[in-house]
CSV table of C-alpha atoms in Angstrom, one decimal:
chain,number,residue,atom,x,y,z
A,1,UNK,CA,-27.1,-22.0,-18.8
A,2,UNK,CA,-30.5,-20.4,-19.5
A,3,UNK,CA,-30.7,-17.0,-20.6
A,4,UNK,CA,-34.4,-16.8,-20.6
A,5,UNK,CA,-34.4,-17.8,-16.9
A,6,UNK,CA,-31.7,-15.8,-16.1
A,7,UNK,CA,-33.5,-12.9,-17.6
A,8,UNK,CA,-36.7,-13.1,-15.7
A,9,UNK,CA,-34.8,-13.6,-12.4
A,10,UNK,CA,-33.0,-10.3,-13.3
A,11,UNK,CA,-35.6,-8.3,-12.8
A,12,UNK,CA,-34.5,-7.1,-9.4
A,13,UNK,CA,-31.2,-6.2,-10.6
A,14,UNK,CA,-32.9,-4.1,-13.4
A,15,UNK,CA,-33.5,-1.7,-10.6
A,16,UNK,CA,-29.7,-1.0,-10.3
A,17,UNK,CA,-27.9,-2.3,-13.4
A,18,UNK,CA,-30.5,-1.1,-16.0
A,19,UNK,CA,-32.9,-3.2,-18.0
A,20,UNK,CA,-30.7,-3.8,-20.8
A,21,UNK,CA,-27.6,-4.3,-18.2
A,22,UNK,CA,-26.5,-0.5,-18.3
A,23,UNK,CA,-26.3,1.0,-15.1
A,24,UNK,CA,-28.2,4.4,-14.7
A,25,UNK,CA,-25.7,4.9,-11.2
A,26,UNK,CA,-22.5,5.7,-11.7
A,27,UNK,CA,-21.2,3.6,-8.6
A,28,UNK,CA,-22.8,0.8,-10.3
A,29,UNK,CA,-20.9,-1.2,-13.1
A,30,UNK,CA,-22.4,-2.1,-16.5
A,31,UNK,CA,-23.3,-5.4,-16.5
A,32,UNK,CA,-24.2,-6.1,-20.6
A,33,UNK,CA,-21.7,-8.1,-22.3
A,34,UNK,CA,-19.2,-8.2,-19.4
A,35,UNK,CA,-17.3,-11.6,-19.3
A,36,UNK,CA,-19.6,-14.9,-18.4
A,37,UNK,CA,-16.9,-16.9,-16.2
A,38,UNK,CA,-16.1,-13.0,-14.5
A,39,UNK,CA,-19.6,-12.1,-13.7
A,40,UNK,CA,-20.2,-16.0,-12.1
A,41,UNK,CA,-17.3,-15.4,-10.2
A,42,UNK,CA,-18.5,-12.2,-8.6
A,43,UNK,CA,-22.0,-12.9,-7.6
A,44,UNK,CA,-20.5,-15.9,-5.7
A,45,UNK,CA,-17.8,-13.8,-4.1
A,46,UNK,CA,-20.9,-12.0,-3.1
A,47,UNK,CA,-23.3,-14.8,-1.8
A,48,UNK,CA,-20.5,-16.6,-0.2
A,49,UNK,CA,-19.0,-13.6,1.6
A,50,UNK,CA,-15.3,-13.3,-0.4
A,51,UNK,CA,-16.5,-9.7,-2.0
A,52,UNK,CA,-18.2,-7.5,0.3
A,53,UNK,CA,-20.7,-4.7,-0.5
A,54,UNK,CA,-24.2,-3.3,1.4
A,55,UNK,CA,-26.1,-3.8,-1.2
A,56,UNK,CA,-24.6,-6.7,-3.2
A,57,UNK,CA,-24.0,-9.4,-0.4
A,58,UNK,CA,-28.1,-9.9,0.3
A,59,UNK,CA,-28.7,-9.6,-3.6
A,60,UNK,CA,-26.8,-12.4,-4.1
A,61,UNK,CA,-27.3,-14.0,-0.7
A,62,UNK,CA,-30.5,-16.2,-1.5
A,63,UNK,CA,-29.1,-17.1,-5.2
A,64,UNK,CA,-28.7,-20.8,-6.4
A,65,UNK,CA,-25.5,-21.9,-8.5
A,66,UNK,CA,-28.2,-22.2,-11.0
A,67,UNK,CA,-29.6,-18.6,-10.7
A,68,UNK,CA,-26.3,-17.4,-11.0
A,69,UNK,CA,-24.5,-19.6,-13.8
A,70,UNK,CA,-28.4,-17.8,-16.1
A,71,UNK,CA,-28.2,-14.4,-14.2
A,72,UNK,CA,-24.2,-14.3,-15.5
A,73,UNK,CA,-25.1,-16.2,-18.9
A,74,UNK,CA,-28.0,-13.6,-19.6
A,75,UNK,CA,-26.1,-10.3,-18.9
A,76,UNK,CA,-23.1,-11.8,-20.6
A,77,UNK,CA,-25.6,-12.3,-23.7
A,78,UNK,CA,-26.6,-8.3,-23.8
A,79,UNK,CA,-25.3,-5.8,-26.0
A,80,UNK,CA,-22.4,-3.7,-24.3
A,81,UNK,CA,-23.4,-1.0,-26.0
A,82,UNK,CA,-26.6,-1.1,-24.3
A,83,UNK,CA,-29.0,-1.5,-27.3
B,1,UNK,CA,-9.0,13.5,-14.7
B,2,UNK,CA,-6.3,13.0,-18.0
B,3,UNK,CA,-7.2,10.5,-20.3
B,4,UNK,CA,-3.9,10.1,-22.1
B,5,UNK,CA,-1.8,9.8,-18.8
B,6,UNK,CA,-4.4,7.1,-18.3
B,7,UNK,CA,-4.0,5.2,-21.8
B,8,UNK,CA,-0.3,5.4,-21.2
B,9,UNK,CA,-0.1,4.2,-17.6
B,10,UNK,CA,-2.5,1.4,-18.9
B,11,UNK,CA,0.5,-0.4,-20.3
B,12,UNK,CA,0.5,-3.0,-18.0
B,13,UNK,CA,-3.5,-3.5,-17.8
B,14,UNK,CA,-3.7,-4.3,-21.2
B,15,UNK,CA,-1.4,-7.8,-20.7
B,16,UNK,CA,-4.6,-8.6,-19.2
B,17,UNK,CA,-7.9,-6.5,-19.9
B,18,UNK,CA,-7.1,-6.2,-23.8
B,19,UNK,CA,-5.7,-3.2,-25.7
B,20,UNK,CA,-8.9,-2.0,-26.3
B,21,UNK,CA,-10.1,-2.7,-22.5
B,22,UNK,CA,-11.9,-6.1,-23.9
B,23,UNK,CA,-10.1,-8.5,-21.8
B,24,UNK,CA,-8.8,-12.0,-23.6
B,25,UNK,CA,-9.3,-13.8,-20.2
B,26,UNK,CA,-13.0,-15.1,-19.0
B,27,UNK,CA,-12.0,-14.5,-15.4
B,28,UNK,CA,-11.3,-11.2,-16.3
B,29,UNK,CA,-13.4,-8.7,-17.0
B,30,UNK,CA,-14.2,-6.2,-19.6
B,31,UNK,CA,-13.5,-2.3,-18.9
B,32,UNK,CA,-13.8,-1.1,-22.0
B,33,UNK,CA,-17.0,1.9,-21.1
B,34,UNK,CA,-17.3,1.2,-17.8
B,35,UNK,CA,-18.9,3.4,-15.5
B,36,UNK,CA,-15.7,5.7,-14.3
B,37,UNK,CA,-16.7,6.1,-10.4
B,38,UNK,CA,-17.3,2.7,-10.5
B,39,UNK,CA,-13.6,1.7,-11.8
B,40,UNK,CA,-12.2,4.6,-9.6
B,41,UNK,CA,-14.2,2.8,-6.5
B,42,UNK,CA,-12.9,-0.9,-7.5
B,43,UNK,CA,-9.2,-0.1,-8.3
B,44,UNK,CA,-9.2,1.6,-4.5
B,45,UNK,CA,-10.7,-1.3,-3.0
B,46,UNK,CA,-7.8,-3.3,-4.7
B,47,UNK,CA,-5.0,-0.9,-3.7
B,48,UNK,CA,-6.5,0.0,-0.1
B,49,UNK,CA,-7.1,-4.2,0.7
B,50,UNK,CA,-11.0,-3.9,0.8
B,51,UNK,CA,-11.2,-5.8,-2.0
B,52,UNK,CA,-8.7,-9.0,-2.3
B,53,UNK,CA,-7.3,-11.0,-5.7
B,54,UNK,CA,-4.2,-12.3,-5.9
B,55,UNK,CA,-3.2,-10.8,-9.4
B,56,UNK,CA,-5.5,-7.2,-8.8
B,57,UNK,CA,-4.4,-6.4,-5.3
B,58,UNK,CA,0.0,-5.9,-6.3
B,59,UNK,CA,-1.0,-4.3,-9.5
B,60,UNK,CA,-3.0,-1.2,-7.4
B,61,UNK,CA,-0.6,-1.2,-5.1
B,62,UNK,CA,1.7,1.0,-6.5
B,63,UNK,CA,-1.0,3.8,-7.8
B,64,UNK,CA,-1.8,7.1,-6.8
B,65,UNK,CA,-5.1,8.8,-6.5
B,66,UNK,CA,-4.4,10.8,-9.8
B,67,UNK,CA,-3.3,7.4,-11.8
B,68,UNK,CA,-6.7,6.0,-10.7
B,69,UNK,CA,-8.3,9.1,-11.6
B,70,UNK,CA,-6.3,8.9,-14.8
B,71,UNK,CA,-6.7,5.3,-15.4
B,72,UNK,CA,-10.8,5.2,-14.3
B,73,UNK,CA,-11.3,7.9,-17.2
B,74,UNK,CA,-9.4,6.0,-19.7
B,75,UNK,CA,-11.5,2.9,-19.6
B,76,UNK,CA,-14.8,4.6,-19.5
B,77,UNK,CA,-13.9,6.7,-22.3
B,78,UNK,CA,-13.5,3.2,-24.4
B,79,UNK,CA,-15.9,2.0,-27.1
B,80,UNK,CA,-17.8,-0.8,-24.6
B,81,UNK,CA,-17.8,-3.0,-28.2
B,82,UNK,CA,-14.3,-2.4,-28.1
B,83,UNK,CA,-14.4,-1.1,-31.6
């Protein structure tokens, strides 16, 4: 996967999961350093309707496999501390 | 929310999300600092059906409210490095 693609096509989930993948809501999960294979396997739960959330199922809804094998590759890549 | 009856009832979560809440499993995720409404949200889904997995959904079945309380505030109070 490509973490520099995946990082540029984050920028819309900056808005919720924090630019360096720590959420600032509390109802929101932390997304830095969360498992690779985990994170792949929720954003397609997401896109393909097996997880359901408002806000998540559109988010994901217009992703590629591509987009989300960097999305998950890139947050799996952060610090979880958040630095 | 009590942080030790958390870690203790945590027994069985650590099989799978590691001792320290860093899970051994890439399907599974990390909980070690996650955001505690967020956990309290997901391990209701689980117990309450609105969120289905195979392994998830008979391990919440059995909790309370107060475990979850208890259980949410023991994993966010972990070091997200899992140190």
């Amino acid at each position: 996967a490509d973490v520099a693609a995946g990082k540029s096509k984050s920028a819309t989930c900056a808005a919720c999961h924090g630019n360096k993948g720590i959420s600032m809501i509390p109802m929101y999960p932390n997304l830095a350093g969360q498992k690779e294979q985990y994170l792949v396997l929720q954003i397609k739960a997401f896109r393909d309707g097996d997880r359901k959330n408002m806000v998540m199922s559109p988010m994901a809804a217009g992703l590629s496999d591509t987009d989300i094998a960097n999305l998950s590759a890139y947050y799996a890549s952060l610090d979880p501390a958040g630095k």
